[in-house]
CSV table of C-alpha atoms in Angstrom, one decimal:
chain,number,residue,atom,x,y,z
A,1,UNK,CA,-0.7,-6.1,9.6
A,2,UNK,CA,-2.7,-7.6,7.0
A,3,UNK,CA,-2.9,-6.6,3.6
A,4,UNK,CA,-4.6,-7.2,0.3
A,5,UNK,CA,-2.0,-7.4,-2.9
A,6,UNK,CA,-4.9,-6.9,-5.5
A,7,UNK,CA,-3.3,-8.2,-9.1
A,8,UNK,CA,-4.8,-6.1,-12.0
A,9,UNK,CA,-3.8,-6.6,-15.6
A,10,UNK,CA,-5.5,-6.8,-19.4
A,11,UNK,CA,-7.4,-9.9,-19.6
A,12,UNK,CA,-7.2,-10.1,-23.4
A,13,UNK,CA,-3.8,-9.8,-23.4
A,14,UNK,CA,-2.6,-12.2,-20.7
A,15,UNK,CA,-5.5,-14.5,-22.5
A,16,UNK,CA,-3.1,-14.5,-25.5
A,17,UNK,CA,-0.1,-15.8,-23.9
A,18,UNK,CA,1.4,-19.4,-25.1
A,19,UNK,CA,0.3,-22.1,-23.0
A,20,UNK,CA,4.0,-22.9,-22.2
A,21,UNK,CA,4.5,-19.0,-20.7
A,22,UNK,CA,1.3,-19.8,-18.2
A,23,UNK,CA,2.5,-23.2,-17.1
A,24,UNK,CA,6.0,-21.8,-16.4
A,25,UNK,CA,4.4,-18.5,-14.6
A,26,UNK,CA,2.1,-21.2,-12.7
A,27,UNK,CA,5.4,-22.6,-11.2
A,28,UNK,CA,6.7,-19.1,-10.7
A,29,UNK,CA,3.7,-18.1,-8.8
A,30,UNK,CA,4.2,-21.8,-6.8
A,31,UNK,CA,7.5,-21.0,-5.5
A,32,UNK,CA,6.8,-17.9,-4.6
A,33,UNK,CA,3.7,-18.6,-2.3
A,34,UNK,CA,6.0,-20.6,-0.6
A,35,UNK,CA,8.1,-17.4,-0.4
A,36,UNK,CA,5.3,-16.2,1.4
A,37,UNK,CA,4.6,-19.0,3.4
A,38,UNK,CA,8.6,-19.3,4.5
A,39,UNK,CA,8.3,-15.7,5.8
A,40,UNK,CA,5.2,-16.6,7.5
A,41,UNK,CA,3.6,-13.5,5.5
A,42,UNK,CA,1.2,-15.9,3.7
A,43,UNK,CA,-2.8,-15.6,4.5
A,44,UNK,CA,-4.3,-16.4,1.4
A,45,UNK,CA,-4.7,-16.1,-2.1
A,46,UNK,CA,-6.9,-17.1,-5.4
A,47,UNK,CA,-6.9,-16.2,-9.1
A,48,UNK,CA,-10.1,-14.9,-10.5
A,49,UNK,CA,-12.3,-16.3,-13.2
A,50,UNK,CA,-12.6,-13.8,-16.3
A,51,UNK,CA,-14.9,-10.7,-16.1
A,52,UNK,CA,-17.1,-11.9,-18.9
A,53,UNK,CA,-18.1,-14.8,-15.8
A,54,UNK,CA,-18.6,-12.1,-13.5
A,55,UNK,CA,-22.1,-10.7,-12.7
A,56,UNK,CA,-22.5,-6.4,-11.3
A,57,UNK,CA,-25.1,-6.4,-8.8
A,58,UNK,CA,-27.1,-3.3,-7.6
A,59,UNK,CA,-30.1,-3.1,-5.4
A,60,UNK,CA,-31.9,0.8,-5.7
A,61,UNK,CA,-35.1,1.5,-3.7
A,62,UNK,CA,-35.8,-2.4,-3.9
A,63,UNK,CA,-35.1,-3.3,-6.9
A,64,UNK,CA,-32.3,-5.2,-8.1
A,65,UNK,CA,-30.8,-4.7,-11.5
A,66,UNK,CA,-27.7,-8.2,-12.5
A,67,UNK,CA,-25.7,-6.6,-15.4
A,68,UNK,CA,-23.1,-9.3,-17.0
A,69,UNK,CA,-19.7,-8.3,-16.3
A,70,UNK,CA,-17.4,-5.7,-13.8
A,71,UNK,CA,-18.3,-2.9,-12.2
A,72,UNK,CA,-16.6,-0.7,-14.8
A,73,UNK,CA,-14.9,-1.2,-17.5
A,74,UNK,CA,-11.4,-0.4,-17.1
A,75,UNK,CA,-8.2,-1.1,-18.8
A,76,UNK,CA,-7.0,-3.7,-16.6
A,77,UNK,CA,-9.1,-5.7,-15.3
A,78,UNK,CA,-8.8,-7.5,-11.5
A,79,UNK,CA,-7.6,-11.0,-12.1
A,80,UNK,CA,-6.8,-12.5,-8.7
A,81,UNK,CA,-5.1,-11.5,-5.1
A,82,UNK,CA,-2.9,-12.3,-1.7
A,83,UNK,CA,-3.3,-11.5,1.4
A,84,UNK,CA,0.0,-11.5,3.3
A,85,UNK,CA,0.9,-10.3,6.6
A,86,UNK,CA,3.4,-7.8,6.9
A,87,UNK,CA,5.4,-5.6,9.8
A,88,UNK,CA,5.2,-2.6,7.4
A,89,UNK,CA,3.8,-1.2,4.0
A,90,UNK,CA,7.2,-1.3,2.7
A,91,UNK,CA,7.4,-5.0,3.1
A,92,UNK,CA,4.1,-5.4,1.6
A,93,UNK,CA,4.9,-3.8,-1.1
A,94,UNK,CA,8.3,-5.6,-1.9
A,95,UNK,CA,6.6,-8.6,-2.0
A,96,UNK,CA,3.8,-7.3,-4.5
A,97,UNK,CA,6.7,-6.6,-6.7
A,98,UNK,CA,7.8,-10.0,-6.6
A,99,UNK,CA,4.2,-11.1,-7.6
A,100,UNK,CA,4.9,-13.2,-11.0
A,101,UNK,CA,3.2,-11.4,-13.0
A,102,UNK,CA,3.9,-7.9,-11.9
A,103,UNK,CA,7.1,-8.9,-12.4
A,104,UNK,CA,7.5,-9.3,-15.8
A,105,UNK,CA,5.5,-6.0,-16.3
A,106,UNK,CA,2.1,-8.1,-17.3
A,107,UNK,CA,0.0,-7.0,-14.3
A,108,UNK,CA,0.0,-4.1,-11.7
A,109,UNK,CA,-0.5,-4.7,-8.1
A,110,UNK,CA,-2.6,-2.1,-5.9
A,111,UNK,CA,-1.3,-3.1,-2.3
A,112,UNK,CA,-4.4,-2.3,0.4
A,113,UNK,CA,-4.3,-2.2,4.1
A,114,UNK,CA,-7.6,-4.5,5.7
A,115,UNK,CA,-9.5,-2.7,7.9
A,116,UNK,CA,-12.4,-4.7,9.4
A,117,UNK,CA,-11.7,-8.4,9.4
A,118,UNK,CA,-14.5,-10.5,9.6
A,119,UNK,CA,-14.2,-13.5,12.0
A,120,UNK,CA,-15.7,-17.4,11.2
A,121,UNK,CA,-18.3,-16.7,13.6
A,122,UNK,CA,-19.5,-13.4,11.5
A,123,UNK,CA,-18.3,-10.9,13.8
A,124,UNK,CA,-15.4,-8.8,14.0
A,125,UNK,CA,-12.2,-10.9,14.1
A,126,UNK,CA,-10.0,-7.8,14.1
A,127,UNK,CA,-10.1,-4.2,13.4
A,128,UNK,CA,-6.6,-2.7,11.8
B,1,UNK,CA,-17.6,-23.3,-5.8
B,2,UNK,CA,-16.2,-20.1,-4.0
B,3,UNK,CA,-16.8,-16.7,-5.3
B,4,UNK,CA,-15.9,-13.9,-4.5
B,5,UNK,CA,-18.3,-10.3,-3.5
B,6,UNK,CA,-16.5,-7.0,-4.7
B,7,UNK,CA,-17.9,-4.0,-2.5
B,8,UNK,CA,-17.7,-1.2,-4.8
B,9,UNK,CA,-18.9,2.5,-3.2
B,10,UNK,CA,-18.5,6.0,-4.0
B,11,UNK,CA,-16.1,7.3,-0.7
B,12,UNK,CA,-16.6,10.6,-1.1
B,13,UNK,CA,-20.7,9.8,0.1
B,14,UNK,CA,-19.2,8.2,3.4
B,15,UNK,CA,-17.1,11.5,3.7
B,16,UNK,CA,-20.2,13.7,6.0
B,17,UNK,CA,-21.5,10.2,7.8
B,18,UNK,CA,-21.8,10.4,11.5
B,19,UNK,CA,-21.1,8.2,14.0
B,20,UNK,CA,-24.5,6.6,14.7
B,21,UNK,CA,-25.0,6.0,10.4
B,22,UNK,CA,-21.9,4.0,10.5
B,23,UNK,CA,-22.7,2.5,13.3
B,24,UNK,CA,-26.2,1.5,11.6
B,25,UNK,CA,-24.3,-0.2,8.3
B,26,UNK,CA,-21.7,-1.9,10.5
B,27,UNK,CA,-24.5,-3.4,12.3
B,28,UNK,CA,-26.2,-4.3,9.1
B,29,UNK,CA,-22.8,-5.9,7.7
B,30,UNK,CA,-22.5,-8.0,11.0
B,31,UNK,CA,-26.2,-9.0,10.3
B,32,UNK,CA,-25.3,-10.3,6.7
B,33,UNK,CA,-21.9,-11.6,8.0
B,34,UNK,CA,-23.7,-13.7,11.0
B,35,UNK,CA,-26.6,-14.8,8.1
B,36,UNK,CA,-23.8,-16.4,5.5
B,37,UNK,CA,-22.4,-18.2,8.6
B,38,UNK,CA,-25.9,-19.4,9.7
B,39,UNK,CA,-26.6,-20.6,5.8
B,40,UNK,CA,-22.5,-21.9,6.0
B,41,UNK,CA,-22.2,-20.2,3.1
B,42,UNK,CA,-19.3,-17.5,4.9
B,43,UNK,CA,-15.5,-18.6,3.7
B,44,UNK,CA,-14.0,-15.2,4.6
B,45,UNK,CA,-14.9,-11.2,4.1
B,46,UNK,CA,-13.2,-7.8,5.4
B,47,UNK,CA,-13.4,-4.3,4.4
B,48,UNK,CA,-10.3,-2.7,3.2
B,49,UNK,CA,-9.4,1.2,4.3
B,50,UNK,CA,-9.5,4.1,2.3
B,51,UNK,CA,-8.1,4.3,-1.1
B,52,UNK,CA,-6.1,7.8,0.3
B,53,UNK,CA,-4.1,4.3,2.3
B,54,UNK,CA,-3.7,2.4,-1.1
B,55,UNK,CA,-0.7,1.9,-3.2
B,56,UNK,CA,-0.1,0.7,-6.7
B,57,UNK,CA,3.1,-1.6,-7.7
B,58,UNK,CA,4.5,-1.8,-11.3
B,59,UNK,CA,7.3,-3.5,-12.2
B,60,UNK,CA,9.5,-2.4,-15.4
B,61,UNK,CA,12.5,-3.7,-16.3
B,62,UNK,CA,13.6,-4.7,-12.8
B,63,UNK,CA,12.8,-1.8,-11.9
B,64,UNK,CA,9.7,-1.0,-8.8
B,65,UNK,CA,7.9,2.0,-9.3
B,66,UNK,CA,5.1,2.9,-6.5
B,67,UNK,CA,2.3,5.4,-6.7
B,68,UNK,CA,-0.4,6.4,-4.1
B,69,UNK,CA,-3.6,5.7,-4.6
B,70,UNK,CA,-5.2,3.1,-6.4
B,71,UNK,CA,-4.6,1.0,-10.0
B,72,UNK,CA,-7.3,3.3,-11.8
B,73,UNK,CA,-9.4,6.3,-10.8
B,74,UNK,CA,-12.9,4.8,-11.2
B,75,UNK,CA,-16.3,6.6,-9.9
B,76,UNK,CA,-17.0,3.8,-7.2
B,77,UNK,CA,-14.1,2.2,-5.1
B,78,UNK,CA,-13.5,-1.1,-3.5
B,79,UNK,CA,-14.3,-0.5,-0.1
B,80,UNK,CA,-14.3,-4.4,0.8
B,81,UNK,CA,-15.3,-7.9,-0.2
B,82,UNK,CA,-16.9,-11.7,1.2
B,83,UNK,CA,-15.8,-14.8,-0.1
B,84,UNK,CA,-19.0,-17.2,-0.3
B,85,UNK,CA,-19.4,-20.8,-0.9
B,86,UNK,CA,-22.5,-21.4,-3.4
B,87,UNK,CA,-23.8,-24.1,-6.1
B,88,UNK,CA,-24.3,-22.1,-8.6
B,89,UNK,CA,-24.1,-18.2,-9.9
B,90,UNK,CA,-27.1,-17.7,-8.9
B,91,UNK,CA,-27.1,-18.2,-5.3
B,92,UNK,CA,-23.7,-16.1,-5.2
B,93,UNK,CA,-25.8,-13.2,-6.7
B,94,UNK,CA,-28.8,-13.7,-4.3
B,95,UNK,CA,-25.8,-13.2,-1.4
B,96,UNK,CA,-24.9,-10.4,-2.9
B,97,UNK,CA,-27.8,-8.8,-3.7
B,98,UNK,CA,-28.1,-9.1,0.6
B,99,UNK,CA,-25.3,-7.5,0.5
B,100,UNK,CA,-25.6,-3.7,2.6
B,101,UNK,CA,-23.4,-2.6,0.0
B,102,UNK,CA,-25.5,-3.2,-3.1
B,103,UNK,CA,-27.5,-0.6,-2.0
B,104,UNK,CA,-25.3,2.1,-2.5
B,105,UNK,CA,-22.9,0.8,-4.4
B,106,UNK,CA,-22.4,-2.2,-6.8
B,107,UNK,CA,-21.3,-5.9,-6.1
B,108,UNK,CA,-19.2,-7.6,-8.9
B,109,UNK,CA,-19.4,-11.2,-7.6
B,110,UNK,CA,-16.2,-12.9,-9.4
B,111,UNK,CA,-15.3,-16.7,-10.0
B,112,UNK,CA,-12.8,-17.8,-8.1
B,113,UNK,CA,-10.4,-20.3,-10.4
B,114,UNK,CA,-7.3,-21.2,-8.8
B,115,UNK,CA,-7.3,-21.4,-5.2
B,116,UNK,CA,-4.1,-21.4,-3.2
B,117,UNK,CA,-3.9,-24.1,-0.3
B,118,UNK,CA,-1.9,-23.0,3.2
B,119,UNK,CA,0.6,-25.3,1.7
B,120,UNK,CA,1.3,-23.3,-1.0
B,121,UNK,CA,0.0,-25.2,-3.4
B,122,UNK,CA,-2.8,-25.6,-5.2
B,123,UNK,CA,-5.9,-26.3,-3.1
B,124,UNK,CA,-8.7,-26.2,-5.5
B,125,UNK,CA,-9.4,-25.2,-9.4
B,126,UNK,CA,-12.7,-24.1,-10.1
């Protein structure tokens, strides 16, 4: 079953951390994609550009309204995700734990079953 | 340049929805979903289930603590997301602004910066 490992943390914060402690977590975040990929529990993954490059869109009666920013402000903030494949939640959740930065107690991972998958074609690729 | 739609809703208005209204916004998401094909703009997109499904992960000194339900409580919840290939900003918010979930809800339309490859390495760096 597929799920999404959503990696929140404080932006400001991590932003802060000496270039050295981000090249050495990029590594850390290399070998363990290939972790994943070794378990064949690898689908995919990408980081996530800062909120302050993010644009909130809502459309009401017609209109739409573009504010700069998230959805909500929060107190961490979403910075990137996987998407493994996984027998079990328990399995998806030992691997979010060994997510880099959850790890070292700089992020928190909010693990997510997919429901509808959407297929290359636009329709429904599979429904968990 | 990939980025990525964030379907925020309020669940708790899907709650009383019959059978034939969800029906109606599925068929309008497969509309959108076939229209960011037809425009090859579609890279990938799925909904995820209810946050009452969700679990948050936090790590403390080796140790894994798990609680249900999601990282925050916040009045709207991700309910799913697209990932779209556009030139610019712009055209990502125009696709989401298409978007059947702008309508109720809100779409964050996010960046993406470091892409993983199938490889496990890195495949792009916006």
């Amino acid at each position: 079953m597929k799920y999404m490992l959503l990696i929140y943390g404080d932006e400001q914060t991590l932003a802060m951390r000496p270039e050295a402690e981000r090249s050495s977590m990029m590594e850390e975040y290399h070998v363990f994609t290939k972790d994943l990929i070794s378990a064949k529990s690898f689908v995919g993954a990408s980081s996530l550009k800062a909120t302050t490059t993010g644009t909130t869109v809502r459309v009401r009666n017609g209109k739409t309204t573009m504010t700069d920013g998230p959805f909500a402000e929060t107190k961490e903030q979403l910075g990137g995700y996987y998407i493994v494949d996984c027998a079990t939640l328990n399995e998806a959740i030992a691997c979010a734990s060994k997510i880099p930065c959850v790890r070292t107690a700089h992020s928190s991972c909010e693990v997510r079953p997919l429901g509808i998958i959407t297929g290359s074609d636009g329709g429904i690729a599979v429904t968990q | 340049m990939q980025y990525m739609i964030l379907i925020y809703g309020r669940e708790a208005d899907y709650a009383n929805v019959s059978e034939a209204e969800m029906g109606q916004v599925y068929a309008e998401y497969m509309e959108y979903s076939k229209a960011l094909v037809a425009a090859k703009a579609f890279v990938g997109g799925a909904s995820l289930k209810e946050i009452a499904t969700a679990t948050t992960v936090r790590v403390k000194n080796g140790k894994t603590t798990t609680t249900d339900g999601p990282f925050a409580e916040t009045k709207e919840q991700l309910g799913g997301y697209y990932i779209v290939e556009a030139a610019t900003l712009d055209e990502a918010v125009k696709w989401a602004a298409k978007c059947p979930g702008a309508k109720h809800g809100s779409c964050e339309v996010r960046p993406l910066g470091v892409i993983t490859g199938a490889d496990g390495g890195i495949a792009a760096m916006q």
